[in-house]
Coordinates of C-alpha atoms and ligand atoms in Angstrom, one line a residue:
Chain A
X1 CA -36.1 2.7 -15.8
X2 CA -36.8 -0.5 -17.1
X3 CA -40.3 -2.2 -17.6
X4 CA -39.1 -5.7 -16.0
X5 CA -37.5 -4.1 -13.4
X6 CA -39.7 -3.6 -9.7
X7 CA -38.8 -0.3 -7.7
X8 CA -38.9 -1.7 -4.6
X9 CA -39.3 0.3 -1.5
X10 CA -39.8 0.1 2.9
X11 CA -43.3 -0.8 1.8
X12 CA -43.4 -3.4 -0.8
X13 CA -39.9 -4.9 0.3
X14 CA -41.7 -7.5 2.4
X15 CA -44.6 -8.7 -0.5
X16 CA -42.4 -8.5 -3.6
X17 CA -38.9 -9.7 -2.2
X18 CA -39.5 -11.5 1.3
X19 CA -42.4 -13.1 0.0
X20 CA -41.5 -13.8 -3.7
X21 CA -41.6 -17.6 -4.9
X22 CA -38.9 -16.8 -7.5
X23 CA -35.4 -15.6 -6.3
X24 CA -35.2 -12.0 -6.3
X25 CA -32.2 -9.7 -7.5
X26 CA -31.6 -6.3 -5.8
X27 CA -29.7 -3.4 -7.0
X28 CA -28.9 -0.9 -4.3
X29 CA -28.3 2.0 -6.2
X30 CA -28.1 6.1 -5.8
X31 CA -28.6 9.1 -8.7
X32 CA -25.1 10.3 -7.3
X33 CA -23.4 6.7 -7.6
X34 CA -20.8 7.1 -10.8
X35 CA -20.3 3.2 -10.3
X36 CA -23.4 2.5 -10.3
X37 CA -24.4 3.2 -14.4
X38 CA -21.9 0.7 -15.0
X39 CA -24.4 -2.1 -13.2
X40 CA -27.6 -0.8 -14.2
X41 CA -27.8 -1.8 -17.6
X42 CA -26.4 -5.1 -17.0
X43 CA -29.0 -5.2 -14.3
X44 CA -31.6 -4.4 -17.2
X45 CA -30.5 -7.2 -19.2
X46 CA -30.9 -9.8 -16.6
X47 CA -34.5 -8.7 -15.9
X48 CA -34.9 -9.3 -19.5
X49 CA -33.0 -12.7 -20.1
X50 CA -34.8 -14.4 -16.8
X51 CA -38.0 -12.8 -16.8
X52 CA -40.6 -15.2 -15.3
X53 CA -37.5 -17.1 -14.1
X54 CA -36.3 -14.1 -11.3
X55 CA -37.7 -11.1 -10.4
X56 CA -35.2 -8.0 -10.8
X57 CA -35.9 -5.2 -8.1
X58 CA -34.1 -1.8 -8.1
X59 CA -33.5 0.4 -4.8
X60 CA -32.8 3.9 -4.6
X61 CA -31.0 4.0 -1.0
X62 CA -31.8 7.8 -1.0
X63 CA -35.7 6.7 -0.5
X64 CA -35.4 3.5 1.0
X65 CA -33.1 3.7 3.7
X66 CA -35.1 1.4 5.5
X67 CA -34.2 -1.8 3.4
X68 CA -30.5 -0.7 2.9
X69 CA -30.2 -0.2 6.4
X70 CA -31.6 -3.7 7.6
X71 CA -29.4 -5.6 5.4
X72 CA -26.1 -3.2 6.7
X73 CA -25.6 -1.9 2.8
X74 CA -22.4 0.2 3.4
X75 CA -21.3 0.7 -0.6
X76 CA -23.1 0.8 -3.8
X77 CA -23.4 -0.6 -6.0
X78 CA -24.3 -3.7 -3.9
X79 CA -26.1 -6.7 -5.4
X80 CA -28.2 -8.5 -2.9
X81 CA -29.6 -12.0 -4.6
X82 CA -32.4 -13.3 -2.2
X83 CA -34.2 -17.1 -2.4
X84 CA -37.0 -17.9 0.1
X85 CA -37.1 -14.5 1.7
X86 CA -32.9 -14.8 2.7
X87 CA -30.0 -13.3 1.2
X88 CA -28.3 -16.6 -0.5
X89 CA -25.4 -13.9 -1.8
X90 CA -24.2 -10.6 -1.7
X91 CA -22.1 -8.8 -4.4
X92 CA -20.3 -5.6 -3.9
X93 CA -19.2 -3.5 -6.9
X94 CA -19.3 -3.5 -10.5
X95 CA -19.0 -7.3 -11.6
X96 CA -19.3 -9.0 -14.8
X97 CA -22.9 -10.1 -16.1
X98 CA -21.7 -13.9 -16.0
X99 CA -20.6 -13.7 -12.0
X100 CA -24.3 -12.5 -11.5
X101 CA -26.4 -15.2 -13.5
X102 CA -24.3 -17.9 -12.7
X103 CA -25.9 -17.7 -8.9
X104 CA -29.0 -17.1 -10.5
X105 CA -28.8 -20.3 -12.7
X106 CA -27.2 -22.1 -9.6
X107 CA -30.8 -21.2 -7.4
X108 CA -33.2 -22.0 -10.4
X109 CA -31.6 -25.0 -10.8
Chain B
X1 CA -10.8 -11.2 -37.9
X2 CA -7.3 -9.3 -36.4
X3 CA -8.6 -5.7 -35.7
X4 CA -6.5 -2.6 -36.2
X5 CA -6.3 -1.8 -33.1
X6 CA -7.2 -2.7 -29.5
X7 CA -7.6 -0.3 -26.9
X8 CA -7.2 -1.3 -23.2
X9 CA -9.1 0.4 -20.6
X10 CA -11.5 3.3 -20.3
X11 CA -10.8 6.6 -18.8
X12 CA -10.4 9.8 -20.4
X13 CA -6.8 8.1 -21.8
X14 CA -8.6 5.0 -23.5
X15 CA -11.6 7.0 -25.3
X16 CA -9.9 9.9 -26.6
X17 CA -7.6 7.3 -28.2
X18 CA -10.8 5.2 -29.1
X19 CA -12.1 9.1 -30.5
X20 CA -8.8 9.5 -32.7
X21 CA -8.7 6.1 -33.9
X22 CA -12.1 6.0 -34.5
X23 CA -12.8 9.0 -37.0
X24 CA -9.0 7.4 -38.3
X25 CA -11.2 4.4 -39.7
X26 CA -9.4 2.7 -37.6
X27 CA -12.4 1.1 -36.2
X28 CA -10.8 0.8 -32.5
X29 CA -12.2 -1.7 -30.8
X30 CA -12.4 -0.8 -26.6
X31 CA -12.2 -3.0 -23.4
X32 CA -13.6 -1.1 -20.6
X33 CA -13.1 -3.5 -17.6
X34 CA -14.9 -3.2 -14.4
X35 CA -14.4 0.7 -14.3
X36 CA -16.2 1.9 -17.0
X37 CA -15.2 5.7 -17.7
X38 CA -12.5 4.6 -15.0
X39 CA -11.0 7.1 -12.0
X40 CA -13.3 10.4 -12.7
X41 CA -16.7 8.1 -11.9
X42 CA -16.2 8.2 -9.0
X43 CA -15.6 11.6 -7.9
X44 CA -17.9 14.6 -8.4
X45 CA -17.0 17.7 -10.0
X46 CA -14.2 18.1 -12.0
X47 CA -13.4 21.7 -12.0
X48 CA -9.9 21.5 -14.0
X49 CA -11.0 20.1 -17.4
X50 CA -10.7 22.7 -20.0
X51 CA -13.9 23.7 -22.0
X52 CA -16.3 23.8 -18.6
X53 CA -16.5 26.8 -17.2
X54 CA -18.9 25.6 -14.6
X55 CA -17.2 22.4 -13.9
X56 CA -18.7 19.0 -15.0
X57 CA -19.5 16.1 -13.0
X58 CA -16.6 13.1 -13.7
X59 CA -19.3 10.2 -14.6
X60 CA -21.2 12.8 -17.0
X61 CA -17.6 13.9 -18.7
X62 CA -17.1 9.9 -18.8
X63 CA -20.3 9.5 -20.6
X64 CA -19.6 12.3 -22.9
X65 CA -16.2 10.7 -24.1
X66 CA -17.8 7.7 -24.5
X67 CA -20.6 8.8 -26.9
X68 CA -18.2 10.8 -28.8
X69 CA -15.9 7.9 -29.6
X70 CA -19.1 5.9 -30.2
X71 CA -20.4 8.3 -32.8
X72 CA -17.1 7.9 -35.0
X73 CA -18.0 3.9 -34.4
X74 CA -15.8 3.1 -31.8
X75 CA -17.1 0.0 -30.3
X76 CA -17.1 -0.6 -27.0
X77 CA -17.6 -3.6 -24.4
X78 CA -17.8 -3.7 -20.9
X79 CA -15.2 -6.7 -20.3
X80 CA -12.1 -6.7 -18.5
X81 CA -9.0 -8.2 -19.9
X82 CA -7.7 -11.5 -18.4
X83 CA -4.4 -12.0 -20.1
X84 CA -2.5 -10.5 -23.3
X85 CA 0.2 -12.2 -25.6
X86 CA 2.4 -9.6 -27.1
X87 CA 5.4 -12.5 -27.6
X88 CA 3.9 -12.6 -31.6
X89 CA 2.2 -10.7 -33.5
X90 CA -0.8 -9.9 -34.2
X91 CA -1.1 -9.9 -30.6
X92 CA -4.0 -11.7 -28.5
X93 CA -6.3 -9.8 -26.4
X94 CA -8.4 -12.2 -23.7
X95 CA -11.6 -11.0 -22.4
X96 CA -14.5 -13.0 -20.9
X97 CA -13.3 -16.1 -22.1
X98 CA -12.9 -14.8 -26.0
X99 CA -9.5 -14.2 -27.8
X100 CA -9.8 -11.2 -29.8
X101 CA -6.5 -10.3 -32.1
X102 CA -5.1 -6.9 -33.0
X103 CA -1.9 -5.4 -35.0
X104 CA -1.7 -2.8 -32.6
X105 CA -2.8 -2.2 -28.6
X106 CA -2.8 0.6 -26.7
X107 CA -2.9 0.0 -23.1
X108 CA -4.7 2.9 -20.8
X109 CA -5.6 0.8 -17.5
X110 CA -4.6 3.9 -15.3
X111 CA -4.5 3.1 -11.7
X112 CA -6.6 1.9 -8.8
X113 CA -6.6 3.5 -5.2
X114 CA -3.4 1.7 -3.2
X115 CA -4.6 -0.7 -0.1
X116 CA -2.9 -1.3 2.7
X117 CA -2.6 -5.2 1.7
X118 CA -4.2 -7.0 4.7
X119 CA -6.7 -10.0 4.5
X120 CA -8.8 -8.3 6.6
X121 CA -9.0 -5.5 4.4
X122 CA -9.8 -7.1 1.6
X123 CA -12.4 -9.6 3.4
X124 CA -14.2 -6.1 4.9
X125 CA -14.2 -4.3 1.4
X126 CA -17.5 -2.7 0.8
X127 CA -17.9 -4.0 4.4
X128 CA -16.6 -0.8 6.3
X129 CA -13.5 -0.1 4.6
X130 CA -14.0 1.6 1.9
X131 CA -11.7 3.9 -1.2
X132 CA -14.2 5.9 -2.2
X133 CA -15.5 8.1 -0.3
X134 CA -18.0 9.5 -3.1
X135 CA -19.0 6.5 -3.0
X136 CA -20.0 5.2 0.1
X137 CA -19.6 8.8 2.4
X138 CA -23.7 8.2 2.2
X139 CA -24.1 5.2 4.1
X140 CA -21.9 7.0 7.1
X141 CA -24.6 9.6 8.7
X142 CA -23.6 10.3 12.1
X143 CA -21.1 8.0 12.5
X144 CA -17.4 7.8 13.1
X145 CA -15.4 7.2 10.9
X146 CA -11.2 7.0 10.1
X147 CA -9.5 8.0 7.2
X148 CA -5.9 6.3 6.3
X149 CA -3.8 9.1 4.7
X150 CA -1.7 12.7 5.1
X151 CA -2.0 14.2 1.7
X152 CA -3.9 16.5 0.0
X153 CA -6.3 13.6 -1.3
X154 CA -6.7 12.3 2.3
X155 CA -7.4 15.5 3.6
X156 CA -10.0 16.3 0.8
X157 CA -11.8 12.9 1.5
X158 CA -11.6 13.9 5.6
X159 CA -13.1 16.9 4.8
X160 CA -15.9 15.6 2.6
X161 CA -17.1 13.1 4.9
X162 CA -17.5 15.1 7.8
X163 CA -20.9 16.1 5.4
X164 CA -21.7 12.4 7.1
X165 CA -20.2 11.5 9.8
X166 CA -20.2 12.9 13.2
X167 CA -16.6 12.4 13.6
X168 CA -13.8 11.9 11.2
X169 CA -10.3 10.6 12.6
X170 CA -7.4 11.2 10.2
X171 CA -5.0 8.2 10.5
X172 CA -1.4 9.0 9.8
X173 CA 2.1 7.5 10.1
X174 CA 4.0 10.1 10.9
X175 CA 4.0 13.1 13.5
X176 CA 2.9 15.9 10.3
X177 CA 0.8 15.9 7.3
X178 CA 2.1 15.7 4.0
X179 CA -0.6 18.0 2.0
X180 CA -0.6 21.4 1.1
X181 CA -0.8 24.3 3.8
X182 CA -4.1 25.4 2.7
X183 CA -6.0 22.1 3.1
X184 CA -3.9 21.1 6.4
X185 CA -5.3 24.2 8.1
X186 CA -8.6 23.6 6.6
X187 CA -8.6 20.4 7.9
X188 CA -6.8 20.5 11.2
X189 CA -9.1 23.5 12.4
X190 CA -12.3 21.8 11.5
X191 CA -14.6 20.8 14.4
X192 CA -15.3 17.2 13.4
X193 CA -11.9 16.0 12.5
X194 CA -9.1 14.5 14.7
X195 CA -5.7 13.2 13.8
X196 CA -3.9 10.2 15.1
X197 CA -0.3 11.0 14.8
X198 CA 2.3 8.4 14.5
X199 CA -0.1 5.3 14.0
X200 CA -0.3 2.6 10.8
X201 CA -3.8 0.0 11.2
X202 CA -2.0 -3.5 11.3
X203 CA -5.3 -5.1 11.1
X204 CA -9.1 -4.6 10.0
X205 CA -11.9 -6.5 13.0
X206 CA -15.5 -7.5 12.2
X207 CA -17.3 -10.2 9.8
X208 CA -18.9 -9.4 6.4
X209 CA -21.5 -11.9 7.4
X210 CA -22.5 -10.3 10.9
X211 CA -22.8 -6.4 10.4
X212 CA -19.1 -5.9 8.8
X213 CA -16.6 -3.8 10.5
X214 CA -16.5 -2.9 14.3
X215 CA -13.1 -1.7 14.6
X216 CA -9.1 -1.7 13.8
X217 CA -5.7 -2.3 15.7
X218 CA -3.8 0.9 15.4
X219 CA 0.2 0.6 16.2
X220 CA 2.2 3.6 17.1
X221 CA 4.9 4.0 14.8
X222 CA 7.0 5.4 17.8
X223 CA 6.2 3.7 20.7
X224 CA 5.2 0.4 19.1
X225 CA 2.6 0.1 21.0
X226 CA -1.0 -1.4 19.5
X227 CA -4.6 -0.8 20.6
X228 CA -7.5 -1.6 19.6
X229 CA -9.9 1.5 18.5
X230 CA -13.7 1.3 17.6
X231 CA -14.7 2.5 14.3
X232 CA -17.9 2.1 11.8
X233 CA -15.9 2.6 9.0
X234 CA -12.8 3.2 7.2
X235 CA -11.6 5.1 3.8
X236 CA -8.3 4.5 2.5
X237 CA -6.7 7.7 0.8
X238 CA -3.5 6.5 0.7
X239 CA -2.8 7.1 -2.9
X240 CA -3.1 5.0 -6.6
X241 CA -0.8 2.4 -8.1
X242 CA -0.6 1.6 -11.6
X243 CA -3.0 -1.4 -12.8
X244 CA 0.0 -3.1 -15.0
X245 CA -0.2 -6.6 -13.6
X246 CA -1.8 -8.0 -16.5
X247 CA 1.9 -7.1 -18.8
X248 CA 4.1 -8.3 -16.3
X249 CA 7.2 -9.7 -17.8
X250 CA 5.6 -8.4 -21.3
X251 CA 6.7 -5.0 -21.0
X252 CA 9.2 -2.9 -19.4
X253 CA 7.7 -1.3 -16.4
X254 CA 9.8 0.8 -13.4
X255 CA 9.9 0.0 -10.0
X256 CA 6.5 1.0 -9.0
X257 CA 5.0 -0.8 -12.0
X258 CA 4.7 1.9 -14.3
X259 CA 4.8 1.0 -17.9
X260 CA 8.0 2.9 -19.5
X261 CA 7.3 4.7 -22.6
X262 CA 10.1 6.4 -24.7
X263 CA 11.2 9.6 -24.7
X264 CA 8.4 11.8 -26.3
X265 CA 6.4 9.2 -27.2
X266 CA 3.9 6.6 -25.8
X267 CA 5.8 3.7 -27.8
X268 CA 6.7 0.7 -25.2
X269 CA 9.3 -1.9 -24.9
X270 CA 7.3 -3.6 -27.5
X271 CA 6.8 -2.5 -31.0
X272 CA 2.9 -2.0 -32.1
X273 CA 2.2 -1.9 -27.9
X274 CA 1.7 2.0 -27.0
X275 CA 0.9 3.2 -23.4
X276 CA -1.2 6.4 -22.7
X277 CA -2.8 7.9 -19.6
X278 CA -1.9 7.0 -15.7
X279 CA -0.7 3.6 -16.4
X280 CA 2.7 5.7 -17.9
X281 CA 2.5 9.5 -16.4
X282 CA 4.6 9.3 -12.8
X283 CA 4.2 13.0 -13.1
X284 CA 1.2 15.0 -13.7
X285 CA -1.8 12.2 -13.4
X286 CA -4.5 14.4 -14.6
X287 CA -7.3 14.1 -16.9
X288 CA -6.2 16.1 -19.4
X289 CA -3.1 15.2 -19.5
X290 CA -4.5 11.2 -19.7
X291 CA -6.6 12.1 -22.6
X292 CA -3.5 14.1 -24.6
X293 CA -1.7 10.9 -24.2
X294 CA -4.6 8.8 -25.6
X295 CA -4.6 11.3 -28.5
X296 CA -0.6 11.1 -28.8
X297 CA -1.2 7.4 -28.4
X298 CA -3.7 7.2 -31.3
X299 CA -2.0 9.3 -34.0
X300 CA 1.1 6.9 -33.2
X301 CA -0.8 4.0 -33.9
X302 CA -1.7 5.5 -37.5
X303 CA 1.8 6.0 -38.2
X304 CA 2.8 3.0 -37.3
X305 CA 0.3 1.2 -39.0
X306 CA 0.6 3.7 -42.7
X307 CA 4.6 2.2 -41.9
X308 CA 3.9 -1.4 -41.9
X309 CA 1.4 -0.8 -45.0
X310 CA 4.0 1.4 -46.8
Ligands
FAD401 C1 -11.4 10.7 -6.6 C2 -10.6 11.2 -7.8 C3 -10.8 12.5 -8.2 C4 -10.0 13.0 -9.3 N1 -10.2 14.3 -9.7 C5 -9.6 14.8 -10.8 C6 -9.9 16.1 -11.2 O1 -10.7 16.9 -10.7 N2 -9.2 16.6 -12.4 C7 -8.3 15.8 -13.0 O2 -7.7 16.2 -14.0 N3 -8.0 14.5 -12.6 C8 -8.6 14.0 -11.5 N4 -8.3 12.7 -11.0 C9 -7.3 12.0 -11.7 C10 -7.9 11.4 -13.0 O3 -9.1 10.7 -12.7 C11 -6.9 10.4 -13.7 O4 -5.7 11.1 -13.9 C12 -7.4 9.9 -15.0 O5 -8.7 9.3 -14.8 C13 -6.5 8.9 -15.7 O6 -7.0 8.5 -16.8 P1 -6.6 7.1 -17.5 O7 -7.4 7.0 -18.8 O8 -5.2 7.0 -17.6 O9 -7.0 5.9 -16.5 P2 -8.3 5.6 -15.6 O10 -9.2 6.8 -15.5 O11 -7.7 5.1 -14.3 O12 -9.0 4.4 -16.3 C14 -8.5 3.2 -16.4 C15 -9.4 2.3 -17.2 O13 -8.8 1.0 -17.5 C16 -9.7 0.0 -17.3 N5 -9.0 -1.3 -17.0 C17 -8.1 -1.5 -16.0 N6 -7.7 -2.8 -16.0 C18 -8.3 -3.3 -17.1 C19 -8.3 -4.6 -17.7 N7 -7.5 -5.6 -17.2 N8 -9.0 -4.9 -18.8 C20 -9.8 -3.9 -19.3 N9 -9.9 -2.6 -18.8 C21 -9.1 -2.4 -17.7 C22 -10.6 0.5 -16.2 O14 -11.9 -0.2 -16.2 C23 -10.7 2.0 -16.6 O15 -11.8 2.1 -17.5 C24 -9.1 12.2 -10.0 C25 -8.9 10.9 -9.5 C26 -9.6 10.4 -8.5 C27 -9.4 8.9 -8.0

């Protein structure tokens, strides 16, 4: 995994995403999700291109069923962009990079 | 720059004819739209595909394709195509808002999984109803579930959730199954799954925003009846159509939207435009048989394009 991406988990969900002063992108994703290489390395890329700007969080749903169950994740890969500790958007499925940083350029303005 | 060729589309079809045309010098260049490695990544093993005794898992066979035609310098981007113009040649590809040109294309954008075709389906995608059961089977644990279907596919996914779920409810239009007799009996005399004869969903209930689905209106297909019928989620096995939409009125296709090739050949309606894979195979739909049209598909490009030269 990526330097500039956070592996967020039950435990550090609240400091690093609820609590973040940047908007935070989560990538819901499992070993066993074909669809979900497609998204990781784009995921990677956005980490890179707004780093400072966003934070970029991945979560392995096999060990943090606590997060993808409070915010009723029923598919991966599902995107979950949070500003100010709520979910602004939600994105299900492989998308392309553009239809991800454009709600990321729309939040940081 | 007008390439040599364009390849549309990424499953075992689109690379082997990216692997051909690659060590061809044919430097093929290849859209992969949003389903990168396409149908296999998102099922497990893949037991049928010559050369693994053990089996293979699809998104690791996908991968392996990949960096074959990559190491004869296919080059790949993960883009989906938004609109072709084969009226002249060279023809124009357009893919995240960039025209790219090419003397020849070969189209291998197989097929998707067939929906039922309701808003609320669509609005409740990834919300509860789901196609893939590989996919999203996970987030189901003790649950109950319906699955829309009555072939051998549907029957395979019923059978594979019930991993998950604590009750799977086979939902079927008609008053038997359509699938083999080995998986019905496998299926019909499991403990966790049910079947709802005679009955079609006629709509999906719940709200993305508040917890997604909660249920579905089941009619009888006999009685006419409807009801309403509590569910957490929904997988839709209820077959694949042919993703073609993007050459309508471009290309000959049959009835159900498949691209017609020629006799014998993967040459379309248009000359220089060659179809491989699911997109034109009403028959076998395989992986195998995808990649030996991608590889048909390839070495007809080269021919063609030593013609045109000659
Ligand atoms: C769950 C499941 C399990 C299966 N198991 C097996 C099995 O065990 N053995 C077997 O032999 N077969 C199996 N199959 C069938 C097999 O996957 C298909 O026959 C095969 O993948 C077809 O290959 P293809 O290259 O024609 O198309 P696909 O694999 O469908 O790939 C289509 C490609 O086109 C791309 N595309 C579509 N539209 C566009 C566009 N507008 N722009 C750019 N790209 C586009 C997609 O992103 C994708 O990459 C299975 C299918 C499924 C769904």
């Amino acid at each position: 995994m990526g330097e500039l991406t956070l592996q967020i988990t039950d435990d550090n969900f609240e400091s690093e995403v609820l609590q973040s002063d940047v908007p935070v992108l989560l990538d819901f994703w499992a070993e066993w999700c074909g669809p979900c290489r497609v998204i990781a390395p784009v995921v990677e890329e956005i980490a890179g291109d707004y780093n400072g700007k966003a934070k970029v969080g991945k979560v392995n749903v096999d060990h943090t069923p606590g997060v993808a169950a409070k915010y009723g994740i029923r598919s991966i890969p599902t995107l979950l962009i949070f500003s100010k500790g709520n979910v602004h958007k939600q994105i299900v499925g492989a998308v392309p990079k553009g239809q991800i940083t454009d709600v990321l350029d729309e939040l940081i303005g | 720059m007008v390439r040599k060729v364009i390849i549309i589309g990424s499953g075992p079809a689109g690379l082997t004819a990216a692997i051909y045309t690659a060590r061809a010098n044919l430097e093929p260049l290849v859209f992969e739209g949003l389903q990168p490695g396409g149908q296999l990544t998102i099922t497990t093993d893949v037991e049928n595909f010559p050369g693994f005794p053990e089996g293979i898992m699809g998104p690791e066979l996908m991968d392996n394709m990949r960096k074959q035609a990559q190491r004869f310098g296919a080059e790949t981007h993960f883009a989906n195509v938004d609109r072709v113009d084969l009226s002249q040649r060279p023809f124009t590809v357009e893919a995240g808002g960039k025209e790219y040109q090419a003397e020849t294309l070969i189209i291998s954008t197989g097929a998707t999984a067939r929906l039922l075709g309701l808003d609320s389906e669509s609005k409740l995608m990834g919300f509860g109803v789901s196609a893939c059961a590989t996919c999203d089977g996970f987030f189901y644990k003790d649950k109950e579930i319906l699955v829309v279907g009555g072939g051998d596919s549907a029957l395979e996914e019923a059978i594979y959730l019930t991993k998950f779920a604590s009750k799977v409810t086979l939902v079927h239009r008609r008053d038997e199954l359509r699938g083999s007799k080995i998986m019905q009996s496998r299926a019909l005399n499991h403990p966790k799954i049910d079947v709802a004869w005679n009955s079609v969903i006629t709509e999906f209930l719940g709200d993305p925003a508040a917890g997604g689905l909660t249920g579905v209106i089941m009619r009888d297909t006999v009685t006419n009846e409807t009801r309403e019928v509590k569910t957490d989620g929904v997988f839709l096995a209820i077959g694949h159509q042919p993703n073609s939409d993007l050459f309508k009125g471009q290309l000959k296709t049959d009835a159900a939207g498949y691209i017609v090739t020629e006799a014998d050949s993967t040459r379309t309606s248009v000359e220089g435009v060659f179809a491989a894979g699911d997109i034109q195979d009403t028959k076998y739909r395989q992986a195998v048989t995808a990649a030996g049209s991608g590889c048909a598909a390839a070495i007809e490009v080269e021919k063609y394009l030593e013609a045109q030269e000659g």
